[in-house]
C-alpha positions as protocol buffer text, in pm:
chain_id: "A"
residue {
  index: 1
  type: UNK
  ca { x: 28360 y: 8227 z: -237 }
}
residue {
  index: 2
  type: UNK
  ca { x: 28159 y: 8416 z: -26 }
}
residue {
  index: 3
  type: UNK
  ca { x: 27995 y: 8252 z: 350 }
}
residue {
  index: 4
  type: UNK
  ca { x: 27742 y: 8410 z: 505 }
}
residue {
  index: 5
  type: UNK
  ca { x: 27485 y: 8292 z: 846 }
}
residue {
  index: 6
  type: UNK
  ca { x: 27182 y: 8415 z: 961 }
}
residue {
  index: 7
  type: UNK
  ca { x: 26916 y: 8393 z: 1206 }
}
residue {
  index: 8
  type: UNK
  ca { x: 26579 y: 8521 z: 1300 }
}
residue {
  index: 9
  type: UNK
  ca { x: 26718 y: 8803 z: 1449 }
}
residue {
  index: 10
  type: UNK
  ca { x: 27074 y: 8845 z: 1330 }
}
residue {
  index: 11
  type: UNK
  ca { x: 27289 y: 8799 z: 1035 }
}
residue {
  index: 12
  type: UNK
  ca { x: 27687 y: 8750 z: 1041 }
}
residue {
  index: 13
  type: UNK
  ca { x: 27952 y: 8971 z: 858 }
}
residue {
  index: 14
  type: UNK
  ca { x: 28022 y: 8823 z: 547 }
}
residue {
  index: 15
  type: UNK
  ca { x: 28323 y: 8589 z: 548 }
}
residue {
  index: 16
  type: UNK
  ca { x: 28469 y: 8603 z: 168 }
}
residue {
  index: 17
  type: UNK
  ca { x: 28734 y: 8340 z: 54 }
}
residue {
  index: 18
  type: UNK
  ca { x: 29023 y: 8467 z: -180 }
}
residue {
  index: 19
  type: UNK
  ca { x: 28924 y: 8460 z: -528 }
}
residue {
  index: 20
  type: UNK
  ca { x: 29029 y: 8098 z: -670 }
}
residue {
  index: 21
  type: UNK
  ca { x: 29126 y: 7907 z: -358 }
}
residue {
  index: 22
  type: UNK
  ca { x: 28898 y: 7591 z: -334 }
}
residue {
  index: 23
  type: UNK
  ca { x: 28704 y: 7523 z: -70 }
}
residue {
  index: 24
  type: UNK
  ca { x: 28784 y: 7179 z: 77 }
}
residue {
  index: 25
  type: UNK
  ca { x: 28660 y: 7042 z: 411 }
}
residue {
  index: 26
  type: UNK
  ca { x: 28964 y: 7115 z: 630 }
}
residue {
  index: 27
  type: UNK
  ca { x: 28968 y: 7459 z: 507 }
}
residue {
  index: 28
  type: UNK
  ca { x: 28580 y: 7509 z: 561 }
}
residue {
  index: 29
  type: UNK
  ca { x: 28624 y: 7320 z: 882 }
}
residue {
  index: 30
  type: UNK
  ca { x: 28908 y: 7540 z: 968 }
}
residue {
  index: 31
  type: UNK
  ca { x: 28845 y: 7862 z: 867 }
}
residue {
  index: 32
  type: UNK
  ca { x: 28484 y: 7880 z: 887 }
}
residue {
  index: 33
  type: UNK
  ca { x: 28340 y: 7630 z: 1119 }
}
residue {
  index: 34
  type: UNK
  ca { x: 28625 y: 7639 z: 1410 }
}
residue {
  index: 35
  type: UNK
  ca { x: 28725 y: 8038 z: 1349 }
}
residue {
  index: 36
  type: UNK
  ca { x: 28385 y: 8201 z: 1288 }
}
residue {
  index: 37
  type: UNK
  ca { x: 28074 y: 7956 z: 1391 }
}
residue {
  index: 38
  type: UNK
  ca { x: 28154 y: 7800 z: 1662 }
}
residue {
  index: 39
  type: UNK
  ca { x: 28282 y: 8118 z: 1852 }
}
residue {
  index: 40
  type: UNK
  ca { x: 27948 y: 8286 z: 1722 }
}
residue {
  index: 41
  type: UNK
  ca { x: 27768 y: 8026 z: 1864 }
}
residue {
  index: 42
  type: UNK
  ca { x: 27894 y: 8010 z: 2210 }
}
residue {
  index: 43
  type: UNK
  ca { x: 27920 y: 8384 z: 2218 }
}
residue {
  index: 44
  type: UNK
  ca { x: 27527 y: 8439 z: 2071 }
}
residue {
  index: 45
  type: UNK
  ca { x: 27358 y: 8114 z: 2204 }
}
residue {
  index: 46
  type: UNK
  ca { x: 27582 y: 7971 z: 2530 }
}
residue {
  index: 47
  type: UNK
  ca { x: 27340 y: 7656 z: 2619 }
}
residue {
  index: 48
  type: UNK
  ca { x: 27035 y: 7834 z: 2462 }
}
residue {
  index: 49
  type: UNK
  ca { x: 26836 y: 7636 z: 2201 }
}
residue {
  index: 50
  type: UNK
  ca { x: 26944 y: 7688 z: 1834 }
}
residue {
  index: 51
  type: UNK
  ca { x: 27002 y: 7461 z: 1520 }
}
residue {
  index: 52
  type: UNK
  ca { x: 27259 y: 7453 z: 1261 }
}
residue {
  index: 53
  type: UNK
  ca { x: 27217 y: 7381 z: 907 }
}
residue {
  index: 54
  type: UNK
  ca { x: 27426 y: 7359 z: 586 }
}
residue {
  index: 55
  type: UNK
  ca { x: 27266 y: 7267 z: 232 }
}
residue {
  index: 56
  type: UNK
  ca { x: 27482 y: 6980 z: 59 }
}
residue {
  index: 57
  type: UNK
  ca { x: 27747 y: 7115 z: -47 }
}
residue {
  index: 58
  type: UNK
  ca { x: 28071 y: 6831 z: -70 }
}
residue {
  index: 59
  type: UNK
  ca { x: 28248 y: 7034 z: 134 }
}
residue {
  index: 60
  type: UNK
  ca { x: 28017 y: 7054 z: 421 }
}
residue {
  index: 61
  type: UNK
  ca { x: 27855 y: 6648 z: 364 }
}
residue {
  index: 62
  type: UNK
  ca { x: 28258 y: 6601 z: 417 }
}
residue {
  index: 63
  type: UNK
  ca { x: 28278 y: 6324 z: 703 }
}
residue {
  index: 64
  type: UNK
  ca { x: 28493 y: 6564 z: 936 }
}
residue {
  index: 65
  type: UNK
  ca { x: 28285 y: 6837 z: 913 }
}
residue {
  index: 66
  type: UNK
  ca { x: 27971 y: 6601 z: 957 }
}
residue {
  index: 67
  type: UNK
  ca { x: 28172 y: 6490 z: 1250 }
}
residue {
  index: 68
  type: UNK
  ca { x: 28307 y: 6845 z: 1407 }
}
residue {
  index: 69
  type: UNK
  ca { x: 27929 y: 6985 z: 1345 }
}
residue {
  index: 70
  type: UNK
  ca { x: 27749 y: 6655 z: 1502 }
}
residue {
  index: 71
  type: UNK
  ca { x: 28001 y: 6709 z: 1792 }
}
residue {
  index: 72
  type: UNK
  ca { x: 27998 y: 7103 z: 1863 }
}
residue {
  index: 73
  type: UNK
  ca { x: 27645 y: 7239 z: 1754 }
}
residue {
  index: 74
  type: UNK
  ca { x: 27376 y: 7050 z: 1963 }
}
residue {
  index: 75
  type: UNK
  ca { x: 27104 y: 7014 z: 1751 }
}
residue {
  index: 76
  type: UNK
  ca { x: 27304 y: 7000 z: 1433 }
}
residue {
  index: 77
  type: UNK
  ca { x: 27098 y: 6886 z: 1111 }
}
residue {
  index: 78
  type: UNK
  ca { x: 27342 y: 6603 z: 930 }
}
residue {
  index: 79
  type: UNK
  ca { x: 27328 y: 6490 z: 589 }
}
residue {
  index: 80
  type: UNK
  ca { x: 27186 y: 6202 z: 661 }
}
residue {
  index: 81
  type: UNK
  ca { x: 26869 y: 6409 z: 791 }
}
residue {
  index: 82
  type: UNK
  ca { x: 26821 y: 6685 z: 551 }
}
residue {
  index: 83
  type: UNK
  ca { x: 26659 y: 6592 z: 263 }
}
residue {
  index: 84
  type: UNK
  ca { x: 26884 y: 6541 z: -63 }
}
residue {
  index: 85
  type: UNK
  ca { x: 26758 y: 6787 z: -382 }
}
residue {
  index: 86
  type: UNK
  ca { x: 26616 y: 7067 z: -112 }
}
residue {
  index: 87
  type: UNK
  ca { x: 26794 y: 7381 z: -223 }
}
residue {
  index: 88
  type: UNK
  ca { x: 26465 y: 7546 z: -194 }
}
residue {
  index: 89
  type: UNK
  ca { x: 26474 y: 7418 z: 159 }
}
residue {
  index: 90
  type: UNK
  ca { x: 26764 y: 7660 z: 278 }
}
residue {
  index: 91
  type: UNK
  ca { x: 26719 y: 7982 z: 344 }
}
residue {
  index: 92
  type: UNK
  ca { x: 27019 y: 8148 z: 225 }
}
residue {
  index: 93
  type: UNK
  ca { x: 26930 y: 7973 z: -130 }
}
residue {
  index: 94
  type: UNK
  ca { x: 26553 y: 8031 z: -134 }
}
residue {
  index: 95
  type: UNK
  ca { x: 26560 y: 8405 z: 32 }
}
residue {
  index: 96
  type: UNK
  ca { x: 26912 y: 8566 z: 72 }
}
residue {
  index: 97
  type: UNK
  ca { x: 27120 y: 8454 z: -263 }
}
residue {
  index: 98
  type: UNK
  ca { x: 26800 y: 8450 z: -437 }
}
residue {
  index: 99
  type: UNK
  ca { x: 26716 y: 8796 z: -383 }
}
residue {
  index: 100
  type: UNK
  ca { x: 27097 y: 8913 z: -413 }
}
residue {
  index: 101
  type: UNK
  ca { x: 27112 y: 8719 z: -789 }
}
residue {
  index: 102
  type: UNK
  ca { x: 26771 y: 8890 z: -879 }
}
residue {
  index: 103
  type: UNK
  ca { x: 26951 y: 9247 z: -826 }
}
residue {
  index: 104
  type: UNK
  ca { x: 27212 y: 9151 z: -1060 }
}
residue {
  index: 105
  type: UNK
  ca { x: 27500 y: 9129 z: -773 }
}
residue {
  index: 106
  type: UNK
  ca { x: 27605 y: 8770 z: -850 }
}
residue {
  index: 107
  type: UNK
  ca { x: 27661 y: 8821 z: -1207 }
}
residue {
  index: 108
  type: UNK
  ca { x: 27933 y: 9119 z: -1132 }
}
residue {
  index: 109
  type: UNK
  ca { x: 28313 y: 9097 z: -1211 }
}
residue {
  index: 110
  type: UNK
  ca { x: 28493 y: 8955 z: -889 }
}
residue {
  index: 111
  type: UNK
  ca { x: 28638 y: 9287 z: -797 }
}
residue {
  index: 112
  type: UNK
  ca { x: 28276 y: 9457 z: -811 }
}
residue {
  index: 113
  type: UNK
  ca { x: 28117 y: 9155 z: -638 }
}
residue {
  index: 114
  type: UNK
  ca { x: 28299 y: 9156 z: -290 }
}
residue {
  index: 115
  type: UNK
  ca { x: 28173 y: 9540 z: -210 }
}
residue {
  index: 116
  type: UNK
  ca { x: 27820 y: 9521 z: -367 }
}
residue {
  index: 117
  type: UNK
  ca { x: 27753 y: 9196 z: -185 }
}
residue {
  index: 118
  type: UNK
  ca { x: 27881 y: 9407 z: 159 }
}
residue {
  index: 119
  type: UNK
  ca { x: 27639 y: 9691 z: 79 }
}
residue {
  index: 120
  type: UNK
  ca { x: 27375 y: 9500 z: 20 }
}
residue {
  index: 121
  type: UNK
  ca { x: 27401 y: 9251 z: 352 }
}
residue {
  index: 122
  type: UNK
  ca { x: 27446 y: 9556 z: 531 }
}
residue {
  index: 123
  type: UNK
  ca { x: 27082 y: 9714 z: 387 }
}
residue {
  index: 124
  type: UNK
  ca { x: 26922 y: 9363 z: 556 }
}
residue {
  index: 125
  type: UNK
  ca { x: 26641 y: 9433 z: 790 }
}
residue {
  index: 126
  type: UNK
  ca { x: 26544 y: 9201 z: 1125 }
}
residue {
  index: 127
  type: UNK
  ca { x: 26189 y: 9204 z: 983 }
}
residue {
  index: 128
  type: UNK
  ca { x: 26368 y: 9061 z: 608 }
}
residue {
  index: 129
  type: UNK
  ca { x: 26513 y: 8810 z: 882 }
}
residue {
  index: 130
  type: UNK
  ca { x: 26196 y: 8745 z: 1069 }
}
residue {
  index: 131
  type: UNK
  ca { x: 26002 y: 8653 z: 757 }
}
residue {
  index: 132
  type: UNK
  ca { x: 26256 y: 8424 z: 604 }
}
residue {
  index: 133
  type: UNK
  ca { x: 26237 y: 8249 z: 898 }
}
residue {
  index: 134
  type: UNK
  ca { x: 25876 y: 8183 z: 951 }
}
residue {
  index: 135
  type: UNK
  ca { x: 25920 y: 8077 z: 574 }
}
residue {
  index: 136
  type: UNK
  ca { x: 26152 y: 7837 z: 606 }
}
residue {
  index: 137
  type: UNK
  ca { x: 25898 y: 7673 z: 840 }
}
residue {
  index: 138
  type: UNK
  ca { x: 25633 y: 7683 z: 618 }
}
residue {
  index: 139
  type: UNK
  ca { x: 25863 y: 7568 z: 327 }
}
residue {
  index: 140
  type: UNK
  ca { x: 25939 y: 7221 z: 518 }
}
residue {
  index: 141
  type: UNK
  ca { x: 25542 y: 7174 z: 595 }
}
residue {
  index: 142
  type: UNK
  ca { x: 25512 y: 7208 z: 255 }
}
residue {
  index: 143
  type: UNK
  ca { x: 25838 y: 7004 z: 179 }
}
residue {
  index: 144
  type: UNK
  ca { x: 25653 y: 6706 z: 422 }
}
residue {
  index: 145
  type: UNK
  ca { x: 25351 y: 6748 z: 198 }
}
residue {
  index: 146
  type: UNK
  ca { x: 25517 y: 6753 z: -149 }
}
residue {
  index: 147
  type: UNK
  ca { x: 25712 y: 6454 z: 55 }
}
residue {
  index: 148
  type: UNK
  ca { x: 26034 y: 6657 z: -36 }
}
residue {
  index: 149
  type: UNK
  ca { x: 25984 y: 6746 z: -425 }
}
residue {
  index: 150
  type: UNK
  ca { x: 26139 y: 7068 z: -495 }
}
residue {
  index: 151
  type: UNK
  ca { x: 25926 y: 7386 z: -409 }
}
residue {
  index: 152
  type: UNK
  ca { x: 25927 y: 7616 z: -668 }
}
């Protein structure tokens, strides 16, 4: 498993779980929340403005990490906000994973996978950030529109 963040203006070094250990919510909580986000975070943002959002994954609608994210990101996104069905509502599904899958990189043995995914993050541009982010806004306009039907 492979977890990845990004921002208008920034995008995080990968962060790759070994091959066959599953993902529960004290290990993403753990490992990924308490190790790599919220330092990030405080680091990047200190009291600046930012939001955090997962998609709904059962690890991450897990009550404790509903409850650690409610209580250290400030404007946090729960699940009981975001939209069920809205994978075309996150960025990293809709712009970043998309575009990696459509180069053939997700479909590579596991060895192959963990450098070609590196290579390729590292080839990602601010102005690749930028526009994913002013799509994302228009994306939820649209999502309010559709009233939340999947945007293809």
């Amino acid at each position: 498993m492979v977890w990845a963040k990004i921002t208008s203006e920034y995008h995080n070094p990968l962060v790759f779980v070994e091959w066959r250990v599953k993902i529960n919510a004290h290990l993403y909580w753990e490992d990924i929340l308490e190790k790599v986000v919220k330092p990030w975070a405080k680091n990047s943002y200190e009291d600046s403005h930012w939001i955090f959002q997962q998609d709904l994954a059962p690890t991450h609608k897990a009550k404790i990490v509903q409850e650690y994210s409610r209580d250290n990101f400030p404007d946090f996104i729960s699940m009981t906000k975001w939209p069920s069905y809205s994978l075309d509502l996150n960025p990293m599904d809709y712009s970043v994973w998309g575009v990696f899958g459509g180069k053939g990189l997700l479909s590579l043995p596991s060895k192959s996978l963990k450098v070609a995914l590196q290579q390729e993050w590292e080839l990602i541009l601010v102005e690749y950030l930028q526009a994913t982010a002013e799509n994302f806004v228009k994306r939820l306009e649209l999502g309010i529109l559709l009233k939340v039907k999947p945007i293809e």
